[in-house]
Amino acid sequence: MGDTIQSVERAAAILRLLASGPRLLGVAELARALGLPKGTLHGILRTLVKVGFVEQDAATGKYRLGATLLHLGSSYLDVNELRTRSLNWADALAGRSRESAWIGTLHEGHVLVIHHVFRPDDSMQTLQVGTYLPAHASALGKVLLAHDPYGEAAPPLAPHTGRTLVDPGALERELDQVRARGWAAEMEELVEGEVALAAPIKDPRGIVVGAIGIRGAVERLADGDAPRMEFVSYVRDAARAITRSLAH
Amino acid sequence: MGDTIQSVERAAAILRLLASGPRLLGVAELARALGLPKGTLHGILRTLVKVGFVEQDAATGKYRLGATLLHLGSSYLDVNELRTRSLNWADALAGRSRESAWIGTLHEGHVLVIHHVFRPDDSMQTLQVGTYLPAHASALGKVLLAHDPYGEAAPPLAPHTGRTLVDPGALERELDQVRARGWAAEMEELVEGEVALAAPIKDPRGIVVGAIGIRGAVERLADGDAPRMEFVSYVRDAARAITRSLAH
DNA sequence: TCCCGTCGTTCGACATTGTCGAACCCCTAG
DNA sequence: CTAGGGGTTCGACAATGTCGAACGACGGGA
């Protein structure tokens, strides 16, 4: 035995592939992507189907993710201490700012959204919990990158709007600023017309374990090129409150 | 090889145990629960940690679910065709009824919530997507049980309120009624003061693949002991609309 | 302070376990 | 009707994961 169980790793790789797009994948397709024989993959898939992690389309025989994963994912939310501790503060932040509130953590180079409160009095928003935001093009991401202990080799800085920071040097200078002043802003760098603010949440040892912020229309959150400072304080207040409550 | 990969199955069992409660579990604890040697479990856990499905607590060395699962779970939502097709209708149903709207499927004897729209103009609700409702004590569950092809051996009928149906015979009669009239009601059988209504969603072959419904305060949704029929039509309209749209 | 029990972890021999590729059947397209 | 691709099955092989004992660290009780 090396030091890691091959079949389990392969099963995980299959799940990740299935999750990478809404398309159903067939045995042959997966075999090509992973460079494994079809028979091998079939065995793993059969097992994954049995435990409910994968479902097989009755019509085409192709495979997709299974419902059990949805349940496991929502169980993760219960386990995540940062999230459970932050629920009330995120609600309060959304209430004070009257904007949508977000909590995220760094995960595999992206920002994983672990909580999301809709903007008050505004329906028709889709919940983003469990989705990724680009780290370099979101306020949450800037906060997390700025305090990331590993420097987390940045993936290619994909442009999302004309204002997205795509130059590594420019991003680095921005992160310096974030570290210096303790909060981050993202001015229409992810979606035209949207602005986001965020501040770091720290554990008792001072390590940044997450970020909380808000996102909303540029005309409400910004004044010219700069964010409105009242919203910055809302966000920083919330971050400080959560940091304090994490100190047991 | 039997017909299923042992290590993958064991990995899944570990994940399910970790998901069964918010408590962190140690190697020894898992070994006892699964009746396996500690060393074996450690190998699987190490692999699960590597792929991000499990995280190890730095302080205690115990294990909990990992963030990757949250992302996989939310990917499932994108893949689920029933859900993506129903999003707009659920929004519309919540809007017309001014109550929270729910969509669920039967999964391992429970109702798995795959979509949930908050009640309009009412914040401070927590999202229930990915959680289970008891099948025998919810309107969604009654609809799904009534049309379940396998008869799905009912787990023990746990009481939630004084009005929960705990007698298998009574439940069976209720299901007969649901089948006959095409919709289900749940009158304070899960939570005191709350009433729910639901109707079946069918695929092109006529098989029930899910249910949609609403849930709200008894004083709004019911009139004495009976549900208000206007809400019943809202729900049935939505269910029919989705059924129709599933016919491509 | 010491000791004991428990925890997570490591290790190496063993044989169980999963791997692999060819062959199979079914379906669709041409 | 054929050809090609899909998902699936099968059995021999050896690579693979399993197992239990032993290790070091931690922590609570006396």
XYZ file of C-alpha atoms (C1' of nucleotides) in Angstrom:
556
model
C 0.000 0.000 0.000
C 1.433 3.346 -1.007
C -0.165 5.689 1.436
C -3.479 6.336 -0.137
C -6.217 4.026 -1.330
C -6.324 3.964 -5.068
C -9.934 3.004 -5.581
C -11.225 5.658 -3.215
C -9.160 8.296 -4.932
C -10.490 7.196 -8.272
C -14.027 7.301 -6.984
C -13.445 10.863 -5.855
C -12.029 11.778 -9.238
C -15.151 10.409 -10.886
C -17.373 12.463 -8.621
C -15.404 15.591 -9.360
C -15.711 15.015 -13.075
C -19.433 14.490 -12.781
C -19.674 17.684 -10.767
C -17.672 19.734 -13.249
C -20.605 20.219 -15.552
C -24.317 19.610 -15.782
C -23.719 17.071 -18.531
C -24.216 13.363 -17.966
C -21.083 11.325 -18.522
C -20.791 7.795 -19.857
C -18.379 5.063 -18.879
C -16.377 5.487 -22.070
C -16.138 9.219 -21.587
C -14.894 8.865 -18.032
C -12.470 6.151 -19.068
C -10.938 8.484 -21.602
C -10.717 11.391 -19.188
C -9.037 9.348 -16.464
C -7.011 7.083 -18.709
C -8.450 3.923 -17.180
C -10.034 0.834 -18.689
C -13.781 0.869 -19.020
C -14.187 -2.223 -16.888
C -12.398 -0.667 -13.955
C -14.535 2.417 -14.092
C -17.654 0.394 -14.332
C -16.837 -1.383 -11.086
C -16.333 1.865 -9.233
C -19.444 3.374 -10.759
C -21.531 0.388 -9.739
C -20.370 0.859 -6.193
C -21.044 4.576 -6.245
C -24.524 3.902 -7.544
C -25.127 1.431 -4.755
C -24.221 3.957 -2.066
C -26.285 6.653 -3.767
C -23.443 8.988 -4.660
C -24.163 8.510 -8.334
C -27.311 7.846 -10.317
C -27.622 6.198 -13.673
C -29.905 7.656 -16.254
C -32.468 5.009 -17.110
C -32.733 6.111 -20.716
C -29.139 6.629 -21.824
C -27.205 4.581 -19.265
C -25.020 7.576 -18.558
C -24.175 8.712 -15.051
C -24.792 11.799 -12.940
C -24.348 12.797 -9.315
C -26.704 11.247 -6.788
C -29.008 12.689 -4.200
C -27.022 11.398 -1.263
C -24.365 13.971 -2.046
C -26.868 16.762 -1.600
C -27.603 15.487 1.854
C -23.938 15.090 2.739
C -23.260 18.592 1.534
C -25.956 20.045 3.693
C -24.647 18.035 6.616
C -21.319 19.720 6.096
C -23.049 23.022 6.735
C -24.174 21.791 10.131
C -20.692 20.629 11.000
C -18.956 23.785 9.903
C -18.428 25.767 13.046
C -17.579 29.013 11.323
C -20.921 28.920 9.589
C -23.076 28.007 12.548
C -21.448 30.742 14.594
C -21.955 33.308 11.872
C -25.588 32.754 10.982
C -27.008 35.429 13.219
C -24.367 37.981 12.385
C -24.870 37.493 8.679
C -28.591 38.044 9.123
C -27.883 41.181 11.080
C -25.451 42.435 8.474
C -27.971 41.894 5.701
C -30.551 43.703 7.783
C -28.421 46.759 8.567
C -27.003 47.136 5.078
C -30.148 46.020 3.292
C -27.917 44.093 0.903
C -27.182 40.400 0.466
C -24.627 39.044 2.921
C -22.057 36.372 2.117
C -19.622 34.200 4.031
C -16.858 32.304 2.273
C -13.708 30.260 2.805
C -10.755 29.551 0.559
C -10.983 26.116 -0.996
C -8.809 24.778 -3.794
C -7.970 28.257 -4.968
C -11.546 29.448 -5.085
C -13.909 31.086 -2.649
C -16.420 28.527 -1.424
C -19.649 30.221 -0.375
C -20.759 28.666 2.887
C -23.547 31.076 3.740
C -25.675 33.522 1.842
C -28.473 35.755 3.096
C -30.737 37.275 0.501
C -31.183 40.996 0.260
C -34.182 41.930 2.393
C -37.395 42.547 0.464
C -36.055 41.095 -2.717
C -37.155 37.748 -3.944
C -36.053 35.943 -7.055
C -32.489 35.518 -5.944
C -30.916 32.110 -6.255
C -29.012 30.741 -3.356
C -25.297 30.516 -3.903
C -24.273 28.328 -0.994
C -21.838 25.693 -2.200
C -20.791 27.563 -5.324
C -17.385 29.007 -6.098
C -16.476 32.639 -6.604
C -13.213 33.543 -8.328
C -10.738 34.504 -5.617
C -9.083 37.324 -7.540
C -12.328 38.931 -8.624
C -14.356 39.062 -5.427
C -14.070 40.998 -2.211
C -14.272 37.793 -0.162
C -11.503 36.306 -2.257
C -9.213 39.278 -1.862
C -9.528 39.147 1.897
C -8.820 35.422 1.948
C -5.906 35.601 -0.482
C -4.363 38.483 1.400
C -4.210 36.418 4.564
C -3.573 33.015 3.045
C -0.617 31.407 4.798
C 0.425 29.340 1.800
C 0.388 32.131 -0.765
C -1.864 29.714 -2.665
C -0.395 29.790 -6.174
C -2.971 31.876 -8.009
C -4.661 30.152 -10.917
C -4.831 32.153 -14.165
C -6.556 35.463 -13.484
C -9.545 35.157 -15.762
C -11.223 38.435 -16.729
C -14.912 38.741 -15.880
C -15.467 42.400 -16.719
C -13.263 45.135 -18.099
C -12.242 46.033 -14.543
C -11.154 42.587 -13.339
C -7.588 42.539 -12.063
C -5.780 40.234 -14.469
C -2.216 41.354 -13.829
C -0.576 39.404 -10.960
C 1.411 42.496 -9.962
C -1.691 44.655 -9.723
C -3.424 41.967 -7.671
C -0.450 41.733 -5.328
C -0.505 45.498 -4.742
C -4.229 45.293 -4.090
C -3.676 42.506 -1.551
C -1.021 44.617 0.197
C -3.611 47.323 0.564
C -6.169 44.853 1.875
C -3.713 43.619 4.503
C -2.894 47.185 5.480
C -6.408 48.512 5.978
C -8.181 45.297 6.983
C -10.938 45.123 4.394
C -11.382 44.615 0.684
C -13.573 46.055 -2.036
C -14.439 44.751 -5.441
C -15.724 47.384 -7.804
C -17.533 45.803 -10.752
C -14.669 43.363 -11.223
C -16.910 40.305 -11.281
C -20.257 41.555 -12.566
C -20.951 44.892 -14.248
C -22.886 47.136 -11.932
C -22.162 45.155 -8.782
C -19.910 46.078 -5.924
C -18.811 43.933 -2.999
C -17.117 44.551 0.334
C -15.552 42.065 2.728
C -13.538 41.747 5.923
C -11.632 38.858 7.527
C -12.845 36.502 10.240
C -10.106 35.138 12.503
C -9.914 32.173 14.814
C -8.653 32.463 18.396
C -5.029 32.171 17.217
C -5.444 35.083 14.821
C -5.485 32.978 11.697
C -7.953 34.058 9.032
C -10.467 31.247 8.577
C -13.065 32.990 6.472
C -14.489 36.252 5.262
C -17.837 37.985 5.464
C -19.139 40.632 3.150
C -21.993 42.139 1.211
C -22.726 42.571 -2.476
C -25.061 44.938 -4.205
C -25.685 47.506 -6.916
C -22.917 50.027 -7.514
C -25.283 52.974 -7.152
C -26.169 51.967 -3.607
C -22.800 50.771 -2.313
C -20.416 53.201 -3.990
C -19.914 56.904 -4.340
C -18.028 57.502 -7.538
C -15.024 55.193 -7.555
C -14.951 54.550 -3.817
C -17.211 52.418 -1.646
C -19.430 54.176 0.880
C -17.660 53.983 4.210
C -20.826 53.353 6.222
C -21.163 49.989 4.500
C -17.509 49.249 5.143
C -18.112 49.692 8.851
C -21.164 47.435 8.788
C -19.052 44.704 7.247
C -16.084 45.209 9.555
C -18.367 45.279 12.589
C -19.853 41.958 11.597
C -16.423 40.429 10.977
C -15.145 41.609 14.334
C -18.230 40.328 16.109
C -17.825 36.863 14.618
C -14.100 36.834 15.353
C -14.893 37.680 18.952
C -17.538 34.975 19.219
C -15.104 32.385 17.849
C -12.970 32.981 20.931
C -15.478 30.808 22.828
C -14.229 -9.304 -6.772
C -17.734 -9.631 -5.443
C -19.610 -7.032 -7.347
C -18.902 -3.930 -5.407
C -15.687 -2.294 -4.323
C -15.208 -2.780 -0.635
C -13.018 0.205 0.108
C -15.300 2.614 -1.700
C -18.298 1.282 0.156
C -16.473 1.671 3.428
C -15.500 5.194 2.534
C -19.148 5.978 1.874
C -20.139 4.450 5.195
C -17.624 6.678 6.950
C -19.021 9.749 5.248
C -22.537 8.814 6.232
C -21.520 8.365 9.833
C -19.783 11.714 9.847
C -22.889 13.269 8.357
C -25.216 11.707 10.888
C -24.443 14.272 13.528
C -22.601 17.502 14.072
C -20.155 15.725 16.352
C -16.580 15.087 15.302
C -15.682 11.403 15.213
C -12.338 9.779 15.961
C -10.729 6.767 14.367
C -11.480 4.560 17.342
C -15.099 5.636 17.383
C -15.556 4.899 13.705
C -13.747 1.593 14.069
C -16.172 0.546 16.757
C -19.218 1.642 14.794
C -18.175 -0.183 11.631
C -16.525 -3.147 13.306
C -13.235 -2.649 11.491
C -9.645 -2.391 12.687
C -8.345 1.068 13.409
C -5.531 0.745 10.912
C -7.900 0.035 8.054
C -10.039 3.008 8.861
C -7.050 5.235 9.140
C -5.991 4.392 5.598
C -9.397 5.258 4.192
C -9.592 8.420 6.248
C -6.182 9.541 5.033
C -7.390 9.145 1.478
C -10.632 10.963 2.146
C -8.694 13.818 3.679
C -6.463 13.997 0.630
C -9.399 14.355 -1.731
C -11.041 16.910 0.524
C -14.097 14.879 1.473
C -13.035 14.866 5.100
C -11.135 17.290 7.288
C -9.156 16.535 10.385
C -9.473 18.781 13.360
C -6.046 20.174 14.110
C -6.623 20.244 17.851
C -8.244 16.917 18.625
C -7.204 14.792 15.634
C -10.830 13.839 15.106
C -12.522 13.939 11.739
C -15.420 15.844 10.200
C -16.878 16.281 6.724
C -14.899 18.344 4.242
C -15.756 21.348 2.153
C -15.519 19.505 -1.138
C -18.751 17.735 -0.259
C -20.574 21.039 -0.049
C -19.483 21.824 -3.551
C -20.432 18.390 -4.849
C -23.821 18.725 -3.229
C -24.506 22.034 -4.860
C -23.358 20.578 -8.177
C -26.016 17.950 -7.747
C -28.596 20.705 -7.726
C -27.416 21.868 -11.143
C -27.575 18.349 -12.503
C -31.017 17.567 -11.163
C -33.367 18.135 -14.031
C -36.517 18.134 -11.941
C -35.148 20.993 -9.911
C -33.880 23.147 -12.750
C -37.199 22.787 -14.535
C -39.155 23.677 -11.441
C -37.331 26.784 -10.260
C -39.589 29.282 -11.959
C -42.790 27.501 -11.018
C -41.767 27.313 -7.387
C -41.079 31.030 -7.370
C -44.461 31.638 -8.935
C -46.174 29.392 -6.423
C -44.554 31.195 -3.525
C -45.597 34.476 -5.038
C -49.245 33.558 -5.589
C -49.715 31.854 -2.263
C -47.442 34.204 -0.328
C -46.113 31.145 1.509
C -42.864 29.238 1.331
C -42.703 26.754 -1.530
C -40.963 23.377 -1.394
C -39.951 20.673 -3.820
C -38.920 17.231 -2.649
C -38.112 13.698 -3.757
C -38.203 10.394 -1.961
C -34.738 9.306 -0.902
C -33.940 6.441 1.436
C -37.362 6.564 3.014
C -37.288 10.304 3.668
C -38.275 13.386 1.739
C -35.163 15.083 0.420
C -35.765 18.796 -0.036
C -34.280 19.808 -3.365
C -35.685 23.308 -3.588
C -37.088 25.812 -1.163
C -38.357 29.312 -1.788
C -38.766 31.553 1.202
C -42.054 33.126 2.032
C -42.178 36.541 0.379
C -41.491 39.476 2.695
C -40.251 37.306 5.462
C -36.616 37.088 6.296
C -34.955 35.048 8.989
C -35.856 31.723 7.468
C -33.152 29.131 7.115
C -32.795 27.321 3.881
C -33.794 23.689 4.027
C -32.367 22.417 0.756
C -30.584 19.128 1.324
C -32.377 18.304 4.558
C -34.795 15.471 5.178
C -38.451 15.707 6.137
C -40.215 12.682 7.619
C -42.214 11.069 4.834
C -45.215 10.136 6.955
C -45.533 13.549 8.578
C -45.303 15.947 5.666
C -47.532 16.750 2.742
C -44.678 16.209 0.292
C -43.992 12.857 1.854
C -47.595 11.698 1.678
C -47.750 12.493 -2.007
C -44.510 10.648 -2.666
C -45.405 7.628 -0.543
C -48.809 7.372 -2.137
C -47.258 7.031 -5.565
C -44.139 5.144 -4.632
C -43.801 2.115 -6.904
C -41.914 0.031 -4.339
C -44.267 0.539 -1.429
C -41.079 1.628 0.378
C -41.203 -0.256 3.670
C -42.081 2.564 6.019
C -39.607 3.229 8.816
C -41.109 3.556 12.291
C -43.720 6.301 12.290
C -42.216 8.701 14.778
C -44.613 11.187 16.375
C -43.754 14.861 15.990
C -46.897 16.419 17.372
C -50.049 15.050 18.875
C -51.598 14.896 15.446
C -48.881 12.943 13.638
C -50.164 9.759 12.012
C -48.369 6.980 13.859
C -50.668 4.092 13.019
C -49.686 2.340 9.764
C -53.340 1.623 9.021
C -54.352 5.247 9.404
C -51.474 6.298 7.196
C -52.483 3.784 4.547
C -56.031 5.128 4.507
C -54.671 8.651 4.210
C -52.515 7.588 1.271
C -55.548 6.034 -0.424
C -57.264 9.366 -0.145
C -54.225 11.167 -1.534
C -54.166 8.840 -4.512
C -57.882 9.346 -5.070
C -57.987 13.139 -5.012
C -54.493 13.904 -6.295
C -53.151 16.077 -3.485
C -52.113 15.812 0.155
C -52.476 17.920 3.261
C -50.610 17.814 6.512
C -52.420 19.534 9.347
C -50.020 20.295 12.188
C -48.650 16.775 12.006
C -45.021 17.890 11.865
C -44.943 21.242 13.642
C -47.644 22.714 15.845
C -49.352 25.578 14.081
C -48.061 24.718 10.633
C -49.971 23.293 7.718
C -48.630 22.026 4.433
C -50.118 21.107 1.056
C -48.558 19.196 -1.815
C -49.257 17.656 -5.217
C -47.364 15.170 -7.395
C -45.016 15.940 -10.279
C -44.885 13.267 -12.973
C -42.421 12.467 -15.692
C -43.498 11.892 -19.301
C -44.295 8.232 -18.539
C -46.643 9.221 -15.746
C -44.333 8.136 -12.938
C -44.250 10.426 -9.916
C -40.722 11.802 -9.627
C -41.278 14.499 -7.047
C -43.732 16.695 -5.254
C -44.248 20.414 -4.866
C -46.058 22.163 -2.079
C -46.320 25.037 0.329
C -46.090 25.330 4.079
C -47.359 28.036 6.383
C -49.268 29.030 9.464
C -52.493 27.172 10.149
C -54.509 30.376 10.439
C -53.641 31.377 6.881
C -53.772 28.024 5.114
C -56.667 26.339 6.866
C -60.253 26.981 7.708
C -61.141 24.973 10.744
C -59.984 21.408 10.121
C -59.792 21.663 6.347
C -57.271 23.423 4.135
C -58.418 26.405 2.128
C -59.160 25.160 -1.364
C -57.731 28.205 -3.109
C -54.282 27.203 -1.850
C -54.868 23.648 -2.970
C -55.474 24.882 -6.499
C -52.329 27.009 -6.444
C -50.316 23.942 -5.539
C -52.017 21.648 -8.029
C -51.632 24.242 -10.786
C -47.931 24.440 -10.127
C -47.579 20.657 -10.068
C -49.445 20.306 -13.333
C -47.388 23.048 -14.962
C -44.135 21.340 -14.039
C -45.434 17.958 -15.138
C -46.328 19.466 -18.461
C -42.947 21.122 -18.858
C -41.197 17.828 -18.113
C -42.777 16.460 -21.280
C -40.125 18.390 -23.206
C 3.725 13.395 40.159
C 3.089 9.147 38.337
C 0.481 5.848 35.994
C -2.892 4.013 33.274
C -6.196 4.184 29.579
C -7.164 6.010 25.264
C -6.248 8.310 21.352
C -4.257 8.720 16.450
C -0.690 6.738 13.888
C 2.802 3.469 11.771
C 4.439 -0.817 10.001
C 5.092 -5.201 7.310
C 3.434 -9.901 6.042
C -0.366 -11.926 3.958
C -4.071 -13.076 0.741
C -7.936 -10.804 -0.274
C -9.179 -7.444 -3.451
C -9.589 -4.748 -7.302
C -7.558 -4.376 -11.837
C -7.381 -5.116 -16.637
C -8.517 -6.159 -21.518
C -11.027 -8.868 -24.460
C -15.458 -10.375 -25.563
C -20.541 -9.538 -25.268
C -24.967 -7.422 -26.272
C -27.766 -3.655 -27.428
C -28.819 0.388 -29.783
C -28.392 3.987 -33.266
C -26.906 5.946 -37.672
C -25.915 5.459 -42.136
C -28.027 -4.640 -43.087
C -23.729 -3.297 -41.312
C -20.430 -0.641 -38.590
C -19.398 1.767 -34.625
C -20.255 3.229 -30.291
C -22.510 2.730 -26.066
C -22.743 0.084 -21.314
C -21.818 -4.354 -19.356
C -19.769 -8.978 -18.100
C -16.144 -12.180 -17.222
C -11.977 -14.571 -15.319
C -6.880 -14.798 -14.597
C -3.452 -12.275 -12.436
C -0.869 -9.763 -9.049
C -1.099 -5.499 -7.294
C -3.690 -3.800 -3.735
C -5.657 -2.892 0.595
C -6.333 -5.365 4.956
C -5.237 -6.517 9.475
C -3.470 -6.555 14.269
C 0.237 -5.616 16.998
C 3.270 -2.105 18.532
C 4.446 3.000 19.044
C 4.342 7.684 20.921
C 1.500 11.410 22.644
C -1.902 13.073 25.363
C -4.849 13.669 29.509
C -7.340 12.594 33.592
C -7.412 10.471 38.213
C -5.234 9.117 42.381
